[in-house]
mmCIF file of C-alpha atoms in Angstrom:
data_model
loop_
_atom_site.group_PDB
_atom_site.id
_atom_site.type_symbol
_atom_site.label_atom_id
_atom_site.label_comp_id
_atom_site.label_asym_id
_atom_site.label_seq_id
_atom_site.Cartn_x
_atom_site.Cartn_y
_atom_site.Cartn_z
ATOM 1 C CA UNK V 20 -9.786 -12.210 0.761
ATOM 2 C CA UNK V 21 -8.063 -11.973 4.129
ATOM 3 C CA UNK V 22 -4.747 -10.090 4.033
ATOM 4 C CA UNK V 23 -2.231 -11.799 6.317
ATOM 5 C CA UNK V 24 1.064 -10.076 5.615
ATOM 6 C CA UNK V 25 1.642 -6.691 3.976
ATOM 7 C CA UNK V 26 5.264 -5.600 3.849
ATOM 8 C CA UNK V 27 7.909 -3.690 1.939
ATOM 9 C CA UNK V 28 11.106 -5.599 1.210
ATOM 10 C CA UNK V 29 14.597 -4.960 -0.095
ATOM 11 C CA UNK V 30 16.206 -7.621 -2.298
ATOM 12 C CA UNK V 31 19.588 -8.435 -0.739
ATOM 13 C CA UNK V 32 20.783 -11.431 -2.749
ATOM 14 C CA UNK V 33 19.798 -13.444 -5.783
ATOM 15 C CA UNK V 34 20.909 -17.011 -6.554
ATOM 16 C CA UNK V 35 23.205 -17.408 -3.553
ATOM 17 C CA UNK V 36 23.798 -20.806 -1.886
ATOM 18 C CA UNK V 37 25.884 -22.093 1.000
ATOM 19 C CA UNK V 38 29.137 -23.700 -0.141
ATOM 20 C CA UNK V 39 29.439 -27.153 1.464
ATOM 21 C CA UNK V 40 29.216 -26.943 5.271
ATOM 22 C CA UNK V 41 30.875 -23.545 5.520
ATOM 23 C CA UNK V 42 28.926 -20.366 6.166
ATOM 24 C CA UNK V 43 30.304 -18.800 2.986
ATOM 25 C CA UNK V 44 27.741 -17.895 0.324
ATOM 26 C CA UNK V 45 28.574 -18.254 -3.347
ATOM 27 C CA UNK V 46 26.730 -17.195 -6.502
ATOM 28 C CA UNK V 47 25.173 -20.064 -8.467
ATOM 29 C CA UNK V 48 26.837 -20.210 -11.861
ATOM 30 C CA UNK V 49 24.997 -23.113 -13.508
ATOM 31 C CA UNK V 50 21.338 -22.933 -12.583
ATOM 32 C CA UNK V 51 19.050 -25.874 -13.248
ATOM 33 C CA UNK V 52 16.196 -23.611 -14.381
ATOM 34 C CA UNK V 53 17.515 -20.580 -16.262
ATOM 35 C CA UNK V 54 14.328 -18.538 -15.772
ATOM 36 C CA UNK V 55 14.003 -19.095 -11.994
ATOM 37 C CA UNK V 56 16.028 -17.283 -9.348
ATOM 38 C CA UNK V 57 16.068 -17.727 -5.582
ATOM 39 C CA UNK V 58 15.634 -14.290 -4.018
ATOM 40 C CA UNK V 59 16.539 -13.296 -0.441
ATOM 41 C CA UNK V 60 14.880 -10.108 0.816
ATOM 42 C CA UNK V 61 14.504 -8.365 4.164
ATOM 43 C CA UNK V 62 11.746 -6.142 5.485
ATOM 44 C CA UNK V 63 12.040 -2.387 5.890
ATOM 45 C CA UNK V 64 9.488 -2.231 8.710
ATOM 46 C CA UNK V 65 9.380 -5.640 10.414
ATOM 47 C CA UNK V 66 11.977 -8.001 11.772
ATOM 48 C CA UNK V 67 11.384 -10.497 8.952
ATOM 49 C CA UNK V 68 12.933 -11.955 5.851
ATOM 50 C CA UNK V 69 11.765 -13.966 2.885
ATOM 51 C CA UNK V 70 13.394 -16.421 0.527
ATOM 52 C CA UNK V 71 11.385 -16.992 -2.624
ATOM 53 C CA UNK V 72 11.797 -18.556 -6.042
ATOM 54 C CA UNK V 73 10.762 -16.121 -8.770
ATOM 55 C CA UNK V 74 10.288 -16.657 -12.491
ATOM 56 C CA UNK V 75 12.601 -13.876 -13.645
ATOM 57 C CA UNK V 76 11.511 -14.169 -17.267
ATOM 58 C CA UNK V 77 8.023 -13.043 -16.228
ATOM 59 C CA UNK V 78 9.119 -10.760 -13.375
ATOM 60 C CA UNK V 79 12.714 -9.491 -13.829
ATOM 61 C CA UNK V 80 14.281 -8.675 -10.472
ATOM 62 C CA UNK V 81 17.694 -7.434 -9.334
ATOM 63 C CA UNK V 82 19.632 -7.061 -6.121
ATOM 64 C CA UNK V 83 18.718 -3.741 -4.522
ATOM 65 C CA UNK V 84 15.152 -3.714 -5.855
ATOM 66 C CA UNK V 85 12.414 -2.745 -3.391
ATOM 67 C CA UNK V 86 9.253 -4.817 -3.369
ATOM 68 C CA UNK V 87 5.717 -4.449 -2.067
ATOM 69 C CA UNK V 88 4.557 -7.854 -0.798
ATOM 70 C CA UNK V 89 1.073 -9.037 0.097
ATOM 71 C CA UNK V 90 0.211 -12.540 1.287
ATOM 72 C CA UNK V 91 -3.471 -13.337 1.668
ATOM 73 C CA UNK V 92 -5.939 -16.169 2.136
ATOM 74 C CA UNK V 93 -8.489 -16.384 -0.676
ATOM 75 C CA UNK V 94 -12.159 -16.273 0.198
ATOM 76 C CA UNK V 95 -13.938 -18.274 -2.467
ATOM 77 C CA UNK V 96 -17.255 -16.653 -3.412
ATOM 78 C CA UNK V 97 -18.579 -19.591 -5.407
ATOM 79 C CA UNK V 98 -18.633 -23.367 -5.026
ATOM 80 C CA UNK V 99 -15.586 -23.778 -7.280
ATOM 81 C CA UNK V 100 -12.467 -25.084 -5.609
ATOM 82 C CA UNK V 101 -9.367 -22.902 -5.747
ATOM 83 C CA UNK V 102 -7.702 -25.374 -8.118
ATOM 84 C CA UNK V 103 -10.588 -25.057 -10.593
ATOM 85 C CA UNK V 104 -10.347 -21.282 -10.423
ATOM 86 C CA UNK V 105 -6.574 -21.444 -10.919
ATOM 87 C CA UNK V 106 -6.755 -23.713 -13.961
ATOM 88 C CA UNK V 107 -9.680 -21.872 -15.557
ATOM 89 C CA UNK V 108 -8.085 -18.458 -15.070
ATOM 90 C CA UNK V 109 -11.286 -17.088 -13.546
ATOM 91 C CA UNK V 110 -9.477 -15.123 -10.826
ATOM 92 C CA UNK V 111 -12.127 -12.410 -10.509
ATOM 93 C CA UNK V 112 -14.194 -14.702 -8.265
ATOM 94 C CA UNK V 113 -11.536 -14.525 -5.518
ATOM 95 C CA UNK V 114 -9.413 -11.439 -6.244
ATOM 96 C CA UNK V 115 -10.614 -7.900 -6.858
ATOM 97 C CA UNK V 116 -9.713 -6.568 -10.301
ATOM 98 C CA UNK V 117 -8.030 -3.468 -8.822
ATOM 99 C CA UNK V 118 -5.701 -5.671 -6.755
ATOM 100 C CA UNK V 119 -4.768 -7.793 -9.758
ATOM 101 C CA UNK V 120 -4.012 -4.663 -11.768
ATOM 102 C CA UNK V 121 -1.867 -3.160 -8.993
ATOM 103 C CA UNK V 122 0.549 -6.078 -8.582
ATOM 104 C CA UNK V 123 2.931 -7.290 -11.280
ATOM 105 C CA UNK V 124 3.480 -10.855 -10.043
ATOM 106 C CA UNK V 125 0.747 -13.026 -8.516
ATOM 107 C CA UNK V 126 1.012 -16.667 -7.480
ATOM 108 C CA UNK V 127 -1.327 -19.178 -5.851
ATOM 109 C CA UNK V 128 0.251 -21.668 -3.466
ATOM 110 C CA UNK V 129 -0.074 -24.048 -0.540
ATOM 111 C CA UNK V 130 1.505 -23.854 2.918
ATOM 112 C CA UNK V 131 3.382 -27.093 3.580
ATOM 113 C CA UNK V 132 5.351 -26.415 6.783
ATOM 114 C CA UNK V 133 4.907 -24.142 9.827
ATOM 115 C CA UNK V 134 7.025 -23.595 12.905
ATOM 116 C CA UNK V 135 8.800 -21.185 15.213
ATOM 117 C CA UNK V 136 12.308 -20.438 16.408
ATOM 118 C CA UNK V 137 12.398 -18.421 19.601
ATOM 119 C CA UNK V 138 10.100 -15.432 19.193
ATOM 120 C CA UNK V 139 9.987 -15.710 15.393
ATOM 121 C CA UNK V 140 7.657 -17.808 13.272
ATOM 122 C CA UNK V 141 8.213 -19.265 9.838
ATOM 123 C CA UNK V 142 6.232 -20.970 7.148
ATOM 124 C CA UNK V 143 7.038 -22.597 3.851
ATOM 125 C CA UNK V 144 4.781 -22.538 0.803
ATOM 126 C CA UNK V 145 4.952 -24.057 -2.655
ATOM 127 C CA UNK V 146 3.658 -22.280 -5.732
ATOM 128 C CA UNK V 147 3.631 -25.102 -8.252
ATOM 129 C CA UNK V 148 7.226 -25.981 -7.378
ATOM 130 C CA UNK V 149 8.459 -22.441 -6.774
ATOM 131 C CA UNK V 150 9.191 -22.305 -3.051
ATOM 132 C CA UNK V 151 8.935 -19.578 -0.426
ATOM 133 C CA UNK V 152 10.068 -19.306 3.184
ATOM 134 C CA UNK V 153 8.800 -16.442 5.343
ATOM 135 C CA UNK V 154 10.676 -15.983 8.616
ATOM 136 C CA UNK V 155 9.851 -13.296 11.143
ATOM 137 C CA UNK V 156 7.349 -11.858 13.534
ATOM 138 C CA UNK V 157 3.766 -12.648 12.598
ATOM 139 C CA UNK V 158 0.749 -10.881 14.009
ATOM 140 C CA UNK V 159 -1.634 -12.963 16.134
ATOM 141 C CA UNK V 160 -4.384 -13.074 13.509
ATOM 142 C CA UNK V 161 -1.998 -14.637 10.969
ATOM 143 C CA UNK V 162 -1.607 -17.854 12.951
ATOM 144 C CA UNK V 163 -5.390 -18.042 13.242
ATOM 145 C CA UNK V 164 -5.748 -18.338 9.457
ATOM 146 C CA UNK V 165 -2.433 -19.863 8.403
ATOM 147 C CA UNK V 166 -2.549 -23.638 8.778
ATOM 148 C CA UNK V 167 -0.945 -26.623 7.103
ATOM 149 C CA UNK V 168 -2.339 -27.020 3.563
ATOM 150 C CA UNK V 169 -3.777 -23.475 3.605
ATOM 151 C CA UNK V 170 -4.126 -21.964 0.151
ATOM 152 C CA UNK V 171 -2.442 -18.572 -0.086
ATOM 153 C CA UNK V 172 -2.096 -15.859 -2.690
ATOM 154 C CA UNK V 173 1.191 -13.997 -3.088
ATOM 155 C CA UNK V 174 1.258 -10.550 -4.684
ATOM 156 C CA UNK V 175 4.508 -8.728 -5.502
ATOM 157 C CA UNK V 176 5.262 -5.427 -7.211
ATOM 158 C CA UNK V 177 8.358 -3.279 -7.514
ATOM 159 C CA UNK V 178 8.277 0.041 -5.706
#
């Protein structure tokens, strides 16, 4: 596994959306999926932020929570495709057991959009319909591995 991004985040907002064309944010009152929340968090150490959909029934989260985040590229040890590993549940072929035990929330996803704005980079990923946007400064080696349709693993734990 190649670790791309390791960061500590603070959850700033949950389930906030822009109201019409104004810049005012409002809290979503009637969510489409009651167990999914859109989380906005900022980094303690880097000039970056993340917006991510989280299944809050599996991983309860609140504004003010601090999170340890790891985004990595899986290195497949066998001839199985990542999708076969995902559906079979045989994660130990790509993720060390100690890492799986350390993190509370793990998702497998695909990068579907990359870009930059000024000196900051961003990428979007989908985790079976749960979306993520990472926006911030990325180290040089990240762009070497992170490409369109790259498979990524997301690990999150509360700290």
